[in-house]
PDB file of C-alpha atoms in Angstrom:
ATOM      1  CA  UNK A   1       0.000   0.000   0.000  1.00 59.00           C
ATOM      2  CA  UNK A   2       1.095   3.429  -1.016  1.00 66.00           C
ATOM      3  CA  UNK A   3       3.242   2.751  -3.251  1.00 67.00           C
ATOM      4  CA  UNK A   4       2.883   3.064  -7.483  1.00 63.00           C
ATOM      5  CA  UNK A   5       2.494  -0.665  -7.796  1.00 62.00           C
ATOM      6  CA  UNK A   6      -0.312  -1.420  -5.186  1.00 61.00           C
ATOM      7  CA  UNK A   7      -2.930  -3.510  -6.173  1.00 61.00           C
ATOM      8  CA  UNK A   8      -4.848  -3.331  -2.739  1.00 67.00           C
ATOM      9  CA  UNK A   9      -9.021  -4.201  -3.031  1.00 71.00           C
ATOM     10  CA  UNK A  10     -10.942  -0.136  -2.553  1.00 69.00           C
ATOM     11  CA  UNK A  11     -13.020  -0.073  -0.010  1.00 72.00           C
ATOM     12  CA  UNK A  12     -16.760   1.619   0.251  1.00 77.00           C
ATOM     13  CA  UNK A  13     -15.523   4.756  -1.048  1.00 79.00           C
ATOM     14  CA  UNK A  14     -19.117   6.124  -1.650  1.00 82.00           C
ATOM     15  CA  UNK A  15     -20.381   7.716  -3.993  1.00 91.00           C
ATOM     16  CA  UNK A  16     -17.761   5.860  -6.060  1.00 92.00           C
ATOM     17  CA  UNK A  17     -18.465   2.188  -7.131  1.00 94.00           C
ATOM     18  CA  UNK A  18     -15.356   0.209  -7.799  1.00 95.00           C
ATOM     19  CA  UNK A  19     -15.194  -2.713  -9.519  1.00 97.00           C
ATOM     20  CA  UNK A  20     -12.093  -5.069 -10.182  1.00 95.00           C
ATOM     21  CA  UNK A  21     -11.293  -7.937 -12.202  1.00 96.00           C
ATOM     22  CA  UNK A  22      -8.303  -9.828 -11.639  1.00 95.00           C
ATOM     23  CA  UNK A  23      -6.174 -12.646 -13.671  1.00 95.00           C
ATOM     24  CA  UNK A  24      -4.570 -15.319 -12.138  1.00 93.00           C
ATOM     25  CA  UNK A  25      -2.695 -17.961 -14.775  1.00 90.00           C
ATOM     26  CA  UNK A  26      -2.649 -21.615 -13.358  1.00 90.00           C
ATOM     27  CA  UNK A  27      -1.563 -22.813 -16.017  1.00 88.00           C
ATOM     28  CA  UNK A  28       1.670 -23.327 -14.264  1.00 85.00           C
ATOM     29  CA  UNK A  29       3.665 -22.009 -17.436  1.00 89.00           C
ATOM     30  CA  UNK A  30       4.363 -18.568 -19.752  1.00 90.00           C
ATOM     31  CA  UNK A  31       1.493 -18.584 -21.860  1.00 92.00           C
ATOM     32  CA  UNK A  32       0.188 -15.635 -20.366  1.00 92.00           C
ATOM     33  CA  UNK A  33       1.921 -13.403 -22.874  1.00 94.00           C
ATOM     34  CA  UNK A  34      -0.482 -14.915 -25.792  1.00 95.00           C
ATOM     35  CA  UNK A  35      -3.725 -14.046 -23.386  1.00 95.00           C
ATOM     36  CA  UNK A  36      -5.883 -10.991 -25.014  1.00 95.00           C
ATOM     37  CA  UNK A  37      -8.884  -9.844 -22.579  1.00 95.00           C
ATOM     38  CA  UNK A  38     -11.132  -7.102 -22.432  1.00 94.00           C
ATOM     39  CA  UNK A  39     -14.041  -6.088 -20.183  1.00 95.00           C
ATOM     40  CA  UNK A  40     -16.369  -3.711 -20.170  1.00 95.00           C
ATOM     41  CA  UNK A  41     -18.676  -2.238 -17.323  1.00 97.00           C
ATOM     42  CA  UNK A  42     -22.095  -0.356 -17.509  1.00 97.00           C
ATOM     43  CA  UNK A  43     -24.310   1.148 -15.296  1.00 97.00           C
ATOM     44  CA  UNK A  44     -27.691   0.066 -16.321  1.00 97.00           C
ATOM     45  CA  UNK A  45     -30.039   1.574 -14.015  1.00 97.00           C
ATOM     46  CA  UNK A  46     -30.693   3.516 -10.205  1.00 96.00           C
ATOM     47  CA  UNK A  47     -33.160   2.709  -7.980  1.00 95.00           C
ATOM     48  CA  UNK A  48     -32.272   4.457  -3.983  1.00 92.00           C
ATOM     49  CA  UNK A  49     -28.959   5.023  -4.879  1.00 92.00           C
ATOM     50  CA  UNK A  50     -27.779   1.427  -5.757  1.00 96.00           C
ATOM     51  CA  UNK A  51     -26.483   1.194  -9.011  1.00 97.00           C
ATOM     52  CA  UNK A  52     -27.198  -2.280 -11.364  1.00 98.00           C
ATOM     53  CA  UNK A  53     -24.314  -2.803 -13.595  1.00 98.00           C
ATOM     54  CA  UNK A  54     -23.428  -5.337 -16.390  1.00 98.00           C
ATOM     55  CA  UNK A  55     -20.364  -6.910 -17.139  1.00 97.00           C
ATOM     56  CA  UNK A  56     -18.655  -8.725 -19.957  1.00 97.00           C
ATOM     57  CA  UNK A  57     -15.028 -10.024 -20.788  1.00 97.00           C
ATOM     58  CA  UNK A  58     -13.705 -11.648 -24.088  1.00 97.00           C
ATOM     59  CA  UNK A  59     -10.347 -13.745 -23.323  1.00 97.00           C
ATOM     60  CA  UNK A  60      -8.563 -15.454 -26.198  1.00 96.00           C
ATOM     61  CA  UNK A  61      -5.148 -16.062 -27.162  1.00 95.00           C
ATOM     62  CA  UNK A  62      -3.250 -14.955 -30.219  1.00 94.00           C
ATOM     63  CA  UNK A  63      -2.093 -18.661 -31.831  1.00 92.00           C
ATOM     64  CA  UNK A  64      -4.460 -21.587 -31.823  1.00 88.00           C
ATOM     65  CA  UNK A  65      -3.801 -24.621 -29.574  1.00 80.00           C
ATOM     66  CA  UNK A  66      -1.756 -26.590 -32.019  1.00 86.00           C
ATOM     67  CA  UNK A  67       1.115 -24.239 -32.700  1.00 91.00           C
ATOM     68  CA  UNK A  68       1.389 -23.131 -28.787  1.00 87.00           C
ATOM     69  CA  UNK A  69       1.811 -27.195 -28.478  1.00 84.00           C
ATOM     70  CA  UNK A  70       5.477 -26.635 -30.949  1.00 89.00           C
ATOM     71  CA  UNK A  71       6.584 -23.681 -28.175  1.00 92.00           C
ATOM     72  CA  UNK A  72       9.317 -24.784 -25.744  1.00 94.00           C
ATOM     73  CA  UNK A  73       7.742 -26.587 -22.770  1.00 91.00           C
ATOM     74  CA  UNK A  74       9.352 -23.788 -20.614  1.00 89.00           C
ATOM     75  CA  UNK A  75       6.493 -21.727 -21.892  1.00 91.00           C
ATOM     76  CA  UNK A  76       3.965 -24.166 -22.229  1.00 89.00           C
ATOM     77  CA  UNK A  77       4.236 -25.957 -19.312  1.00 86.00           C
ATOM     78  CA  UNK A  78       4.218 -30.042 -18.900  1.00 86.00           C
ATOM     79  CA  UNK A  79       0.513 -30.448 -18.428  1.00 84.00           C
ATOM     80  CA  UNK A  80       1.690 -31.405 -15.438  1.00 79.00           C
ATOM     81  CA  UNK A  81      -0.806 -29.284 -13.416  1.00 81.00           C
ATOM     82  CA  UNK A  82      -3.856 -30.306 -15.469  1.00 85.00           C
ATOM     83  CA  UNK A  83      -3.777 -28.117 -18.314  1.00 88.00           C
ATOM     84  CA  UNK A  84      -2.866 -29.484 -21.614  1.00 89.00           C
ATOM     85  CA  UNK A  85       0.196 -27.946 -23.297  1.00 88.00           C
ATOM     86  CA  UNK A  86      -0.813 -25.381 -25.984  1.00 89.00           C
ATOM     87  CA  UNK A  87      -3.919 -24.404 -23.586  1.00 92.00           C
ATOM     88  CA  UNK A  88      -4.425 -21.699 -20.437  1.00 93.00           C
ATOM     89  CA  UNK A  89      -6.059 -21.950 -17.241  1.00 94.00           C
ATOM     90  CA  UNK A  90      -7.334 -18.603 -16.426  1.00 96.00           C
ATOM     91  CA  UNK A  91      -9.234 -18.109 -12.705  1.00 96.00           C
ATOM     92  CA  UNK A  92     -10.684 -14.927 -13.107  1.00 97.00           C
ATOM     93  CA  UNK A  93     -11.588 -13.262 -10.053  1.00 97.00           C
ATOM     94  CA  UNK A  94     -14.710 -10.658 -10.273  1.00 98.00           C
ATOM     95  CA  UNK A  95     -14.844  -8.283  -7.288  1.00 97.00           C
ATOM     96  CA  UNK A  96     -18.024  -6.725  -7.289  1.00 97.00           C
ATOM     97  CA  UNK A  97     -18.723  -2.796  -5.651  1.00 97.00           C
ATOM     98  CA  UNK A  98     -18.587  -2.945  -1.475  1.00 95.00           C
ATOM     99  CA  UNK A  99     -21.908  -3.856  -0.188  1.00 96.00           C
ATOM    100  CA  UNK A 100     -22.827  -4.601  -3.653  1.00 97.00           C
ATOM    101  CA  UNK A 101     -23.824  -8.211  -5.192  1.00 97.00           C
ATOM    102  CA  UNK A 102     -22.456 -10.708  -8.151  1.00 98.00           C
ATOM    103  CA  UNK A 103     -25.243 -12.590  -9.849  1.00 97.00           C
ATOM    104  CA  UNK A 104     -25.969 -14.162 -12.997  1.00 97.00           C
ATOM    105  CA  UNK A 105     -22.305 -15.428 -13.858  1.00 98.00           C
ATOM    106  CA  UNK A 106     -21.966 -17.120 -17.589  1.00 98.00           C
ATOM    107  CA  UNK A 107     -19.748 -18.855 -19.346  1.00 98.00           C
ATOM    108  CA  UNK A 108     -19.728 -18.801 -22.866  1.00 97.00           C
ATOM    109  CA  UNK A 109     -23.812 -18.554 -22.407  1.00 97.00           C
ATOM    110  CA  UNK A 110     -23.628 -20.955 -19.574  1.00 97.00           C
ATOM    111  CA  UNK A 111     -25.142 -20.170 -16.380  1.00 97.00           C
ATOM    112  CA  UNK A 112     -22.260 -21.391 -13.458  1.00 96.00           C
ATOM    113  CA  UNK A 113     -24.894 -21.206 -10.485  1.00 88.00           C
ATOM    114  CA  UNK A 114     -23.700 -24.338  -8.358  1.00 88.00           C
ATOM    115  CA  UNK A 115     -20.211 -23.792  -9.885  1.00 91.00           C
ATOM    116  CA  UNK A 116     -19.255 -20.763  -8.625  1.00 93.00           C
ATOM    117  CA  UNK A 117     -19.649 -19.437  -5.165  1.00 92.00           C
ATOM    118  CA  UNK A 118     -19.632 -15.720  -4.423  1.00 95.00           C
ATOM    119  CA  UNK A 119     -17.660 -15.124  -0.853  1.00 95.00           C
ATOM    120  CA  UNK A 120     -16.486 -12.013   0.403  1.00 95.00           C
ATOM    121  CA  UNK A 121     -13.466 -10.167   1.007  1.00 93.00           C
ATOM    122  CA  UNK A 122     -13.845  -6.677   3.072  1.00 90.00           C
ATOM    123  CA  UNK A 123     -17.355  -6.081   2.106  1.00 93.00           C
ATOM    124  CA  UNK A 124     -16.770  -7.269  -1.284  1.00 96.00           C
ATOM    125  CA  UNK A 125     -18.713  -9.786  -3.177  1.00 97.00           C
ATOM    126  CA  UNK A 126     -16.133 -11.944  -5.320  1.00 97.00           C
ATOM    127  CA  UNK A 127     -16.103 -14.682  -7.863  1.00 98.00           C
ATOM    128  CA  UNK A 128     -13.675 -17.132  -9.131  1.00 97.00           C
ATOM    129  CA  UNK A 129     -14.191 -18.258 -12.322  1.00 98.00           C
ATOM    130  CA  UNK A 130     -12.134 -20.927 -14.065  1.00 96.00           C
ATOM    131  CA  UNK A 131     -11.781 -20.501 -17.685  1.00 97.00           C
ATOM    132  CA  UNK A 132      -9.725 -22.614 -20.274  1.00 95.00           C
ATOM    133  CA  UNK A 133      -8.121 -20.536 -22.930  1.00 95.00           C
ATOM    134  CA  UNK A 134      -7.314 -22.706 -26.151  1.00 91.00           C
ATOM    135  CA  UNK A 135      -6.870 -20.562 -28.983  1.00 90.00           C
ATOM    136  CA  UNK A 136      -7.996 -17.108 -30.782  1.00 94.00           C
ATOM    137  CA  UNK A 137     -11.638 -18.142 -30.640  1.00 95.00           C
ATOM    138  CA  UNK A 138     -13.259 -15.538 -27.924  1.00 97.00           C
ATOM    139  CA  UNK A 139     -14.125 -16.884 -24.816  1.00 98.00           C
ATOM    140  CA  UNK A 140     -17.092 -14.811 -23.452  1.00 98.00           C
ATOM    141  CA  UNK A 141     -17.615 -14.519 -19.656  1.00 98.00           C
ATOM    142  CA  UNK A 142     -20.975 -11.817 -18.475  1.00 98.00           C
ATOM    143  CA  UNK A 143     -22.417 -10.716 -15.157  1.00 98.00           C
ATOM    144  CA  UNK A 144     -24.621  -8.501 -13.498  1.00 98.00           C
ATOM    145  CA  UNK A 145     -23.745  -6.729 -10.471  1.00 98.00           C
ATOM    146  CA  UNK A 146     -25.232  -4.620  -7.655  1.00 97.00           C
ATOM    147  CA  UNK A 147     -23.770  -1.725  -5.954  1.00 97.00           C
ATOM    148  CA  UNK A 148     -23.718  -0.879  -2.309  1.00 95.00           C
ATOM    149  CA  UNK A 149     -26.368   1.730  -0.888  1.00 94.00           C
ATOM    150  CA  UNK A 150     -24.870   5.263  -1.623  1.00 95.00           C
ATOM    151  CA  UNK A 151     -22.895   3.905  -4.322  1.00 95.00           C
ATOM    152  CA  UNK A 152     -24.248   6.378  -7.049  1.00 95.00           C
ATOM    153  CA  UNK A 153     -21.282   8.130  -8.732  1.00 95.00           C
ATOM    154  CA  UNK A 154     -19.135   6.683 -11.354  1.00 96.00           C
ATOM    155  CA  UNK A 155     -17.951   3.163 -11.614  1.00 96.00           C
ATOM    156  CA  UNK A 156     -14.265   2.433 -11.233  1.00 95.00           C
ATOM    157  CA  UNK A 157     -12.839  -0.423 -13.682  1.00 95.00           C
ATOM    158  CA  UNK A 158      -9.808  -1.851 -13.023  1.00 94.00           C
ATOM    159  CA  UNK A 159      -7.775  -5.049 -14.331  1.00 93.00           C
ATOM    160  CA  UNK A 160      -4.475  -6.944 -14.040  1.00 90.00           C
ATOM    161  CA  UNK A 161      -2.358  -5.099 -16.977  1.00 88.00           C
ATOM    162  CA  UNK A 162      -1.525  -7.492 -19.443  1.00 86.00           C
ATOM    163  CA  UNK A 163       1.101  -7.630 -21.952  1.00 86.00           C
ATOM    164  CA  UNK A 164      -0.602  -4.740 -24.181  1.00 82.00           C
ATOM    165  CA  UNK A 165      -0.766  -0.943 -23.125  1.00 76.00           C
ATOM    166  CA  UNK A 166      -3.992   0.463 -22.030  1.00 69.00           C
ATOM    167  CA  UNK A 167      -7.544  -0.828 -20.663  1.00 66.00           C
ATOM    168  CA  UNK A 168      -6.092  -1.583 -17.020  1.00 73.00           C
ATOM    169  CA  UNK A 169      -8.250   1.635 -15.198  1.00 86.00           C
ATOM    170  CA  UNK A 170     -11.056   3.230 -16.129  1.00 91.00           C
ATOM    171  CA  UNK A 171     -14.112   5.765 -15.025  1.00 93.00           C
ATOM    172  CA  UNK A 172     -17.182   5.218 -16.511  1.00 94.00           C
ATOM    173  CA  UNK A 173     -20.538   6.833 -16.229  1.00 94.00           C
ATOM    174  CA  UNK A 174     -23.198   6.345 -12.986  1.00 95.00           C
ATOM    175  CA  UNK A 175     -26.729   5.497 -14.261  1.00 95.00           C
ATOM    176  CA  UNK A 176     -28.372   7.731 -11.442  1.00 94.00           C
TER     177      UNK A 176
END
């Protein structure tokens, strides 16, 4: 904390609504520099100063499965932890606005209630969702959200950089 490179979870810092997605490769290997992701965040409507807010994130990486397989297994990894060489393991953790809820988690168009489990984590709602990266097809992962009461200002964005510039913070517009 305090320094440039903190990465500690906000707080309720009404009016402000934060929300953060994080990466985490399991993979157990270096294919993270072939993931591509990108989210997006809206405030949808405002009822008593709770925000609802939809999510969505696209993860794919840039060379299909068959010609990560031919990369050196220092970057692909053995398989050894589960994930077949050429492929990543992505748990993608979805922090949801203090006081605020995570509902309606899909995969590729597939609900995951039963699969996932929101906890919490300082007043945060979070989700860990386990997706399996296997080539430059898109791999689409939605939500809906719910921000704590007083939470009607702007919505902070923010994701684990990844290997391209850009996208990692953002302020976009309250719906109240």
């Amino acid at each position: 904390g305090g320094s440039r490179i903190r990465g500690s979870v906000a707080r309720n810092d009404a009016p402000l609504a934060h929300v953060d997605i994080g990466l985490n490769d399991a993979t157990g290997a270096k294919m993270s520099y072939y993931l591509r992701y990108s989210a997006e965040v809206e405030a949808v409507d405002c009822r008593r100063d709770v925000q609802s807010l939809v999510g969505s994130m696209m993860l794919h990486q840039t060379l299909p499965a068959a010609q990560a397989k031919k990369l050196p297994l220092s970057v692909t990894g053995t398989g050894g932890y589960g994930t077949p060489r050429g492929k990543q393991f992505v748990v993608v953790r979805l922090y949801g606005p203090w006081g605020g809820s995570i509902e309606d988690v899909r995969l590729e168009g597939r609900l995951l209630d039963g699969e996932i489990r929101v906890n919490r984590l300082d007043g945060r709602p979070v989700a860990l969702v386990p997706v399996l990266v296997s080539g430059p097809e898109q791999v689409p992962l939605t939500w809906r959200m719910t921000t704590g009461e007083g939470q009607s200002g702007p919505v902070r964005l923010r994701m684990t950089p990844g290997v391209e510039p850009g996208g990692a913070d953002e302020i976009l517009p309250s719906s109240c």
